[in-house]
CSV table of C-alpha atoms and ligand atoms in Angstrom, one decimal:
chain,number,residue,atom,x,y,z
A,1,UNK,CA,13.5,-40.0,9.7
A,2,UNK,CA,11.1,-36.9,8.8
A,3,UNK,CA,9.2,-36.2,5.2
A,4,UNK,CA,10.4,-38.3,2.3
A,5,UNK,CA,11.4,-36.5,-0.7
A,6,UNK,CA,8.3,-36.8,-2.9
A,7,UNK,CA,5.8,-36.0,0.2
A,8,UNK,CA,7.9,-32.9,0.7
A,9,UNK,CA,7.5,-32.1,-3.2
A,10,UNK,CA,3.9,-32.2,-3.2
A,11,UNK,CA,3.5,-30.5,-0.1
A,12,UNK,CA,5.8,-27.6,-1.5
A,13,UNK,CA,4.4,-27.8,-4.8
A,14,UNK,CA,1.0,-27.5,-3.3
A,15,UNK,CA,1.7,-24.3,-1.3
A,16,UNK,CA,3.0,-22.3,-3.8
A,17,UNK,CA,6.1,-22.4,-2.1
A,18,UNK,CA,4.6,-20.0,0.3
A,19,UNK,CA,3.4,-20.5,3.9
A,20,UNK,CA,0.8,-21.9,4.9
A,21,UNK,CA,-0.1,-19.5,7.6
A,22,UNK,CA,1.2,-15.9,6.5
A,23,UNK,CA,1.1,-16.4,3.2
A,24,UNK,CA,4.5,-14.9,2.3
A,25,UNK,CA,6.3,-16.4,-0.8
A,26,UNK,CA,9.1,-18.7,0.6
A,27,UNK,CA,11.3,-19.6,-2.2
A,28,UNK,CA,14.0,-22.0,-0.9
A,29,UNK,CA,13.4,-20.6,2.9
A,30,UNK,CA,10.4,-22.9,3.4
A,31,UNK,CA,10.3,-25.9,5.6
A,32,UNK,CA,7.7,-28.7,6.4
A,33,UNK,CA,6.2,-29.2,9.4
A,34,UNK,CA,4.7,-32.3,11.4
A,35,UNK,CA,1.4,-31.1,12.5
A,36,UNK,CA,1.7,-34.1,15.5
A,37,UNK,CA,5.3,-34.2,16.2
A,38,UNK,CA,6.8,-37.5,14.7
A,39,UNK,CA,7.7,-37.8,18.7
A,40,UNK,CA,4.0,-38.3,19.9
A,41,UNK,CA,3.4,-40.8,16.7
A,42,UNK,CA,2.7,-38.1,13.7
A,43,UNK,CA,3.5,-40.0,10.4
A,44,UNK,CA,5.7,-39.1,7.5
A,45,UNK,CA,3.0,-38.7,5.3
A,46,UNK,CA,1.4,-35.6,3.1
A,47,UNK,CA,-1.5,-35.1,5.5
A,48,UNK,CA,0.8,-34.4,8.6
A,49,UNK,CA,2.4,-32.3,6.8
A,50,UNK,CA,2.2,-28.7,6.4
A,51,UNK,CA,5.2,-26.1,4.5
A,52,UNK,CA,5.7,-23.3,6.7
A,53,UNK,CA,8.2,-20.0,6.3
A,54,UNK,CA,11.0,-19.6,9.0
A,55,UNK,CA,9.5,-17.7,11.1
A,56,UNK,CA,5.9,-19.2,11.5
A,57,UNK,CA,8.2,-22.6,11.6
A,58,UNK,CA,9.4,-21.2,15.3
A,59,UNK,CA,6.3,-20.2,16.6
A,60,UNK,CA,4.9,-23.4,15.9
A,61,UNK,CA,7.5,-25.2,17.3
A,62,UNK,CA,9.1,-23.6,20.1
A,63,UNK,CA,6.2,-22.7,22.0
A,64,UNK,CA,6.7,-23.6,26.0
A,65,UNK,CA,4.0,-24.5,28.1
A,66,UNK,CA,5.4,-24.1,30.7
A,67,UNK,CA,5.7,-20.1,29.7
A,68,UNK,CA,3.2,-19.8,28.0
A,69,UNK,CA,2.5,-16.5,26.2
A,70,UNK,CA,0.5,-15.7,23.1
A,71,UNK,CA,-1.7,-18.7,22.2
A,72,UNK,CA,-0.3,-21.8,20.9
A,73,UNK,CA,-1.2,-23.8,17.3
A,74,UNK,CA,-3.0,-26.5,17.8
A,75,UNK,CA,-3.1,-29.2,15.6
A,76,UNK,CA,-6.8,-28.5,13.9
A,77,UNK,CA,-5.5,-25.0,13.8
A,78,UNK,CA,-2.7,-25.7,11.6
A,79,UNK,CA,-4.3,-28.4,9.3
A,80,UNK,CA,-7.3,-25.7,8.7
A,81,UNK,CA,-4.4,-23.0,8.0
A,82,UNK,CA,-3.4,-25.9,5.6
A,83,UNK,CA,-6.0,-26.9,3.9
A,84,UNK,CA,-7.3,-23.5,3.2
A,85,UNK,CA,-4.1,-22.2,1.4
A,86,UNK,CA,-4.1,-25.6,-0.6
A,87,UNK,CA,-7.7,-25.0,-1.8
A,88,UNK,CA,-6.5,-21.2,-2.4
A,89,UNK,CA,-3.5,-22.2,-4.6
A,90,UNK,CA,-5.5,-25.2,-6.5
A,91,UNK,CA,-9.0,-22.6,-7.0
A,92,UNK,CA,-6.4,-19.7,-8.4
A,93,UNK,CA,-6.5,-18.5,-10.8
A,94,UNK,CA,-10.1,-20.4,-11.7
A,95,UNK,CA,-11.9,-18.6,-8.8
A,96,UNK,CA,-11.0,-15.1,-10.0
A,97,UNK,CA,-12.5,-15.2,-12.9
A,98,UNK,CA,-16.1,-15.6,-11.2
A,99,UNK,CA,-18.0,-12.4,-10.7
A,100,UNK,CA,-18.0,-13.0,-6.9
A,101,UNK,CA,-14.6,-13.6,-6.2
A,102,UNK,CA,-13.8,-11.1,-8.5
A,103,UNK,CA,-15.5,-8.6,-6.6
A,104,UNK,CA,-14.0,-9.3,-3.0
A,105,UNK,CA,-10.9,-8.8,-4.5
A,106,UNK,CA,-11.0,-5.6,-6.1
A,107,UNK,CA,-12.4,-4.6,-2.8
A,108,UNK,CA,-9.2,-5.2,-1.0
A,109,UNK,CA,-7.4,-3.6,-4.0
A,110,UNK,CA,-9.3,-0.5,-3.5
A,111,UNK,CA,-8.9,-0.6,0.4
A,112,UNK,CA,-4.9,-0.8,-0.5
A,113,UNK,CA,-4.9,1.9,-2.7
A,114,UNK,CA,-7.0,4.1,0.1
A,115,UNK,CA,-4.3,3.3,2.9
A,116,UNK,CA,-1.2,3.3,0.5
A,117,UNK,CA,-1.2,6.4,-1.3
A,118,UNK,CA,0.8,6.6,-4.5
A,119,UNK,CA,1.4,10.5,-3.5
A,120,UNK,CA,2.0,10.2,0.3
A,121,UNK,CA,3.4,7.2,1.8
A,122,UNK,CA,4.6,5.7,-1.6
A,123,UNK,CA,5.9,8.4,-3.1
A,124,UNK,CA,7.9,9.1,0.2
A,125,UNK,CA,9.1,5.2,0.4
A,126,UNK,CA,10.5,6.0,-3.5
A,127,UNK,CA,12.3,9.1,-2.8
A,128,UNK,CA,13.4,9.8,1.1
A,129,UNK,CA,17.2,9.2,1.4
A,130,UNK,CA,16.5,8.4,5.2
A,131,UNK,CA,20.1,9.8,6.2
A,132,UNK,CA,18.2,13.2,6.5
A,133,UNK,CA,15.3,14.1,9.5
A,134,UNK,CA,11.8,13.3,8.1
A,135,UNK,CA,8.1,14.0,9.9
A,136,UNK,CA,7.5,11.0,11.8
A,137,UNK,CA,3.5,11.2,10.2
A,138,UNK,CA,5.0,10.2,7.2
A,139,UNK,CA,4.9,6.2,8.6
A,140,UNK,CA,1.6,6.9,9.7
A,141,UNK,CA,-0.1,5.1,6.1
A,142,UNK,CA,2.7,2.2,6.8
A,143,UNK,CA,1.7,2.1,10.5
A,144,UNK,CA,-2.3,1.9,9.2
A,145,UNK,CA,-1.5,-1.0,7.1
A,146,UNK,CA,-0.2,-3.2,9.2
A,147,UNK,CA,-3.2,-2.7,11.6
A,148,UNK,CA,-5.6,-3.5,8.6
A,149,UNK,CA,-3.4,-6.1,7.5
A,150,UNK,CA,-4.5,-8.8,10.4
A,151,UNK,CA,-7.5,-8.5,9.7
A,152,UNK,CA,-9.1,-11.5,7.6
A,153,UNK,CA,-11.1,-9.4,5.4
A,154,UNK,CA,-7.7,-7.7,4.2
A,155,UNK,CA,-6.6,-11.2,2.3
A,156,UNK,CA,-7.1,-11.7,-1.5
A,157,UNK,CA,-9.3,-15.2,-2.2
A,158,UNK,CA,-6.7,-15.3,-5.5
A,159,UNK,CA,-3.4,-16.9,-3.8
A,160,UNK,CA,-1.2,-15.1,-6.6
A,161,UNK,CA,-1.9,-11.9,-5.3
A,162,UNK,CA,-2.3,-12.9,-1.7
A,163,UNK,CA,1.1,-13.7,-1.8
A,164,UNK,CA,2.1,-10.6,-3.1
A,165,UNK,CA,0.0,-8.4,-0.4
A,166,UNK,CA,1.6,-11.1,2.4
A,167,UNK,CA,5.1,-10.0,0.8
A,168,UNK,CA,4.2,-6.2,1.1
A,169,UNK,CA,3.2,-6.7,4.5
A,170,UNK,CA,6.4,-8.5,5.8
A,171,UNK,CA,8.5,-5.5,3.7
A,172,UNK,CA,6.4,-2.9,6.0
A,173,UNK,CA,7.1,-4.7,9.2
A,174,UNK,CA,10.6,-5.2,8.5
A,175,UNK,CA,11.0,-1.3,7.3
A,176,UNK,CA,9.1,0.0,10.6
A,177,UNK,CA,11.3,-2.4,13.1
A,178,UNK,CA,14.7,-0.7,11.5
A,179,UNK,CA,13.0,2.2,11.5
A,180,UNK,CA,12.0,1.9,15.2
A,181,UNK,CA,15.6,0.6,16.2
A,182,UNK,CA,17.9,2.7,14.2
A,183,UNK,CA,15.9,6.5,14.5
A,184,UNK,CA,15.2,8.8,17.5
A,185,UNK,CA,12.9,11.8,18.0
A,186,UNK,CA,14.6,15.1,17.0
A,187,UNK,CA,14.4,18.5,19.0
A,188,UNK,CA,12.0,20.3,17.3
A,189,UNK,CA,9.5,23.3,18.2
A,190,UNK,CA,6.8,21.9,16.1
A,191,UNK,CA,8.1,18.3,17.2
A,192,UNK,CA,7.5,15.0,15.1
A,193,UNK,CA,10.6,14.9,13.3
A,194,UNK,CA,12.9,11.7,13.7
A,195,UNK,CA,16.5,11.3,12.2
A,196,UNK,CA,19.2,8.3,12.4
A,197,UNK,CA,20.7,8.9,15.7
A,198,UNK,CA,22.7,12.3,16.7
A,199,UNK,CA,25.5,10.0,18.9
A,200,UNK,CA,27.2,8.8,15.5
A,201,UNK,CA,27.0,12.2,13.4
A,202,UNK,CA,27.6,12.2,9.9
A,203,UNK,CA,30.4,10.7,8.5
A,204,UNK,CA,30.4,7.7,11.3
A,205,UNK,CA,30.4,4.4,10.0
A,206,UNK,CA,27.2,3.5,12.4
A,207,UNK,CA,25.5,6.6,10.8
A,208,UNK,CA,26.2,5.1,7.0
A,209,UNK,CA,25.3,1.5,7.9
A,210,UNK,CA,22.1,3.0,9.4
A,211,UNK,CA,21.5,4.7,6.5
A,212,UNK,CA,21.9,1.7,4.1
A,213,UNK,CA,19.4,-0.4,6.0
A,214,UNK,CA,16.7,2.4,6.1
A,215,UNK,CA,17.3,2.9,2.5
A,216,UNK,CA,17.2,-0.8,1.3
A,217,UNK,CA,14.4,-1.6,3.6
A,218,UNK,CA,12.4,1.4,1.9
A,219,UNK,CA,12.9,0.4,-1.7
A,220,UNK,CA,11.8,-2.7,-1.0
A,221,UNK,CA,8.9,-1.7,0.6
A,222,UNK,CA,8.4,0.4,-2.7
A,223,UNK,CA,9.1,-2.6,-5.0
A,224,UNK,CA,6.8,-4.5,-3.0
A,225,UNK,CA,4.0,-2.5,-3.6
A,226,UNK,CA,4.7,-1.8,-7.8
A,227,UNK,CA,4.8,-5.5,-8.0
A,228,UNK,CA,1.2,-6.3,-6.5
A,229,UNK,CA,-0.1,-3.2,-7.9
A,230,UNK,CA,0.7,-4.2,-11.0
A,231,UNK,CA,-0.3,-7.3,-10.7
A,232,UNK,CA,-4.0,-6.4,-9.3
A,233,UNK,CA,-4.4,-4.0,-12.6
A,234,UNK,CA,-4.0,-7.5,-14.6
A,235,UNK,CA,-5.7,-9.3,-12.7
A,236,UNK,CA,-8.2,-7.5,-11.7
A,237,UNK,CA,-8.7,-5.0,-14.6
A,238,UNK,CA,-9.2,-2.3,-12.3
A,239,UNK,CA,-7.2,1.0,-11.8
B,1,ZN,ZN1,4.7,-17.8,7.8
């Protein structure tokens, strides 16, 4: 029968509409979750449930035992996932405002600014029309990121502005898999150079559909970032 409406309502209303274990802002692409499976006896109720973006949804889900690979959710896992994030949603904007809290998150802030640099990888994001070569070291901020980005320590305690560093992080990944699919190294005596792929020249309708997704992907890495680094100067009164 699954979640009624109101249970689902709470739960989303409770999450930010955002997931539960990324973090990322959902909107309508959010889904709830039976942490026991209604099949093994989980009930229909707001503590078996947890609000979960597409692609966390899957992993949770579809994991085979019988393959396993990667390490499964368990149950407590994804109830502790939940409950943190609730308590992160219901604290924010309270907790912020507290000296402490205050602090740990204009060190992340500061750690962003370090990695993501207004006049390197940013300013390359904002203006490389990526139908033209480019130094593959310019991904190498991006690429730095997304390590630093698993790490706990690189989450905001305010849930506003985690979700907005979550979102950056998803634009990253999304820009570096097109990137990785849709460029190959170019034959250069200094080497390091990339470019959309020499097979479909110019003028190719491959070429200009390569282009578009580089170039969309790119901007919204860049709009990603504006958004949470404007938010953070609000916030956090901090530069
Ligand atoms: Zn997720």
């Amino acid at each position: 029968m699954g979640f009624p409406p109101d249970v689902k309502t709470e739960a989303i209303v409770a999450a930010q509409r955002s997931c539960c274990v990324c973090h990322k802002f959902c909107a309508v692409n959010i889904e709830c979750h039976h942490i026991i499976p209604e099949a093994s006896g989980g009930a229909n109720n707001f503590d078996n449930c947890i609000p979960l973006c597409f692609d966390c949804h899957a992993d949770a889900e579809h994991y085979n035992p019988k393959h396993p690979k990667g390490n499964k959710y368990s149950s407590e896992e994804l109830r502790m996932h939940r409950d943190g994030w609730y308590a992160r949603v219901a604290a924010s904007p309270a907790t912020v405002t507290e000296q402490g809290s205050l602090e740990v998150d204009r060190a992340v802030f500061s750690k962003i600014r370090a990695i993501l640099t207004d006049e390197g990888s940013m300013e390359f994001m904002r203006v490389h029309d990526f139908g033209g070569s480019f130094e593959r070291s310019e991904l190498d901020e991006l690429k730095e990121f997304r390590r630093w980005s698993r790490l706990p320590a690189s989450e905001f305690l305010n849930a506003d502005l985690e979700i907005l560093r979550s979102n950056l992080s998803e634009a990253i990944q999304d820009f570096l898999n097109n990137m990785a699919a849709n460029t190959w190294p170019l034959e250069r005596p200094n080497g390091g150079f990339s470019k959309i792929s020499g097979e479909d020249e110019r003028g190719g309708k491959l070429f200009y559909e390569r282009r578009e997704l580089l170039n969309t992907g790119s901007d919204a890495v860049y709009e990603a970032y504006s958004a949470l680094i404007r938010t953070c100067r609000r916030r956090l009164a901090i530069n």
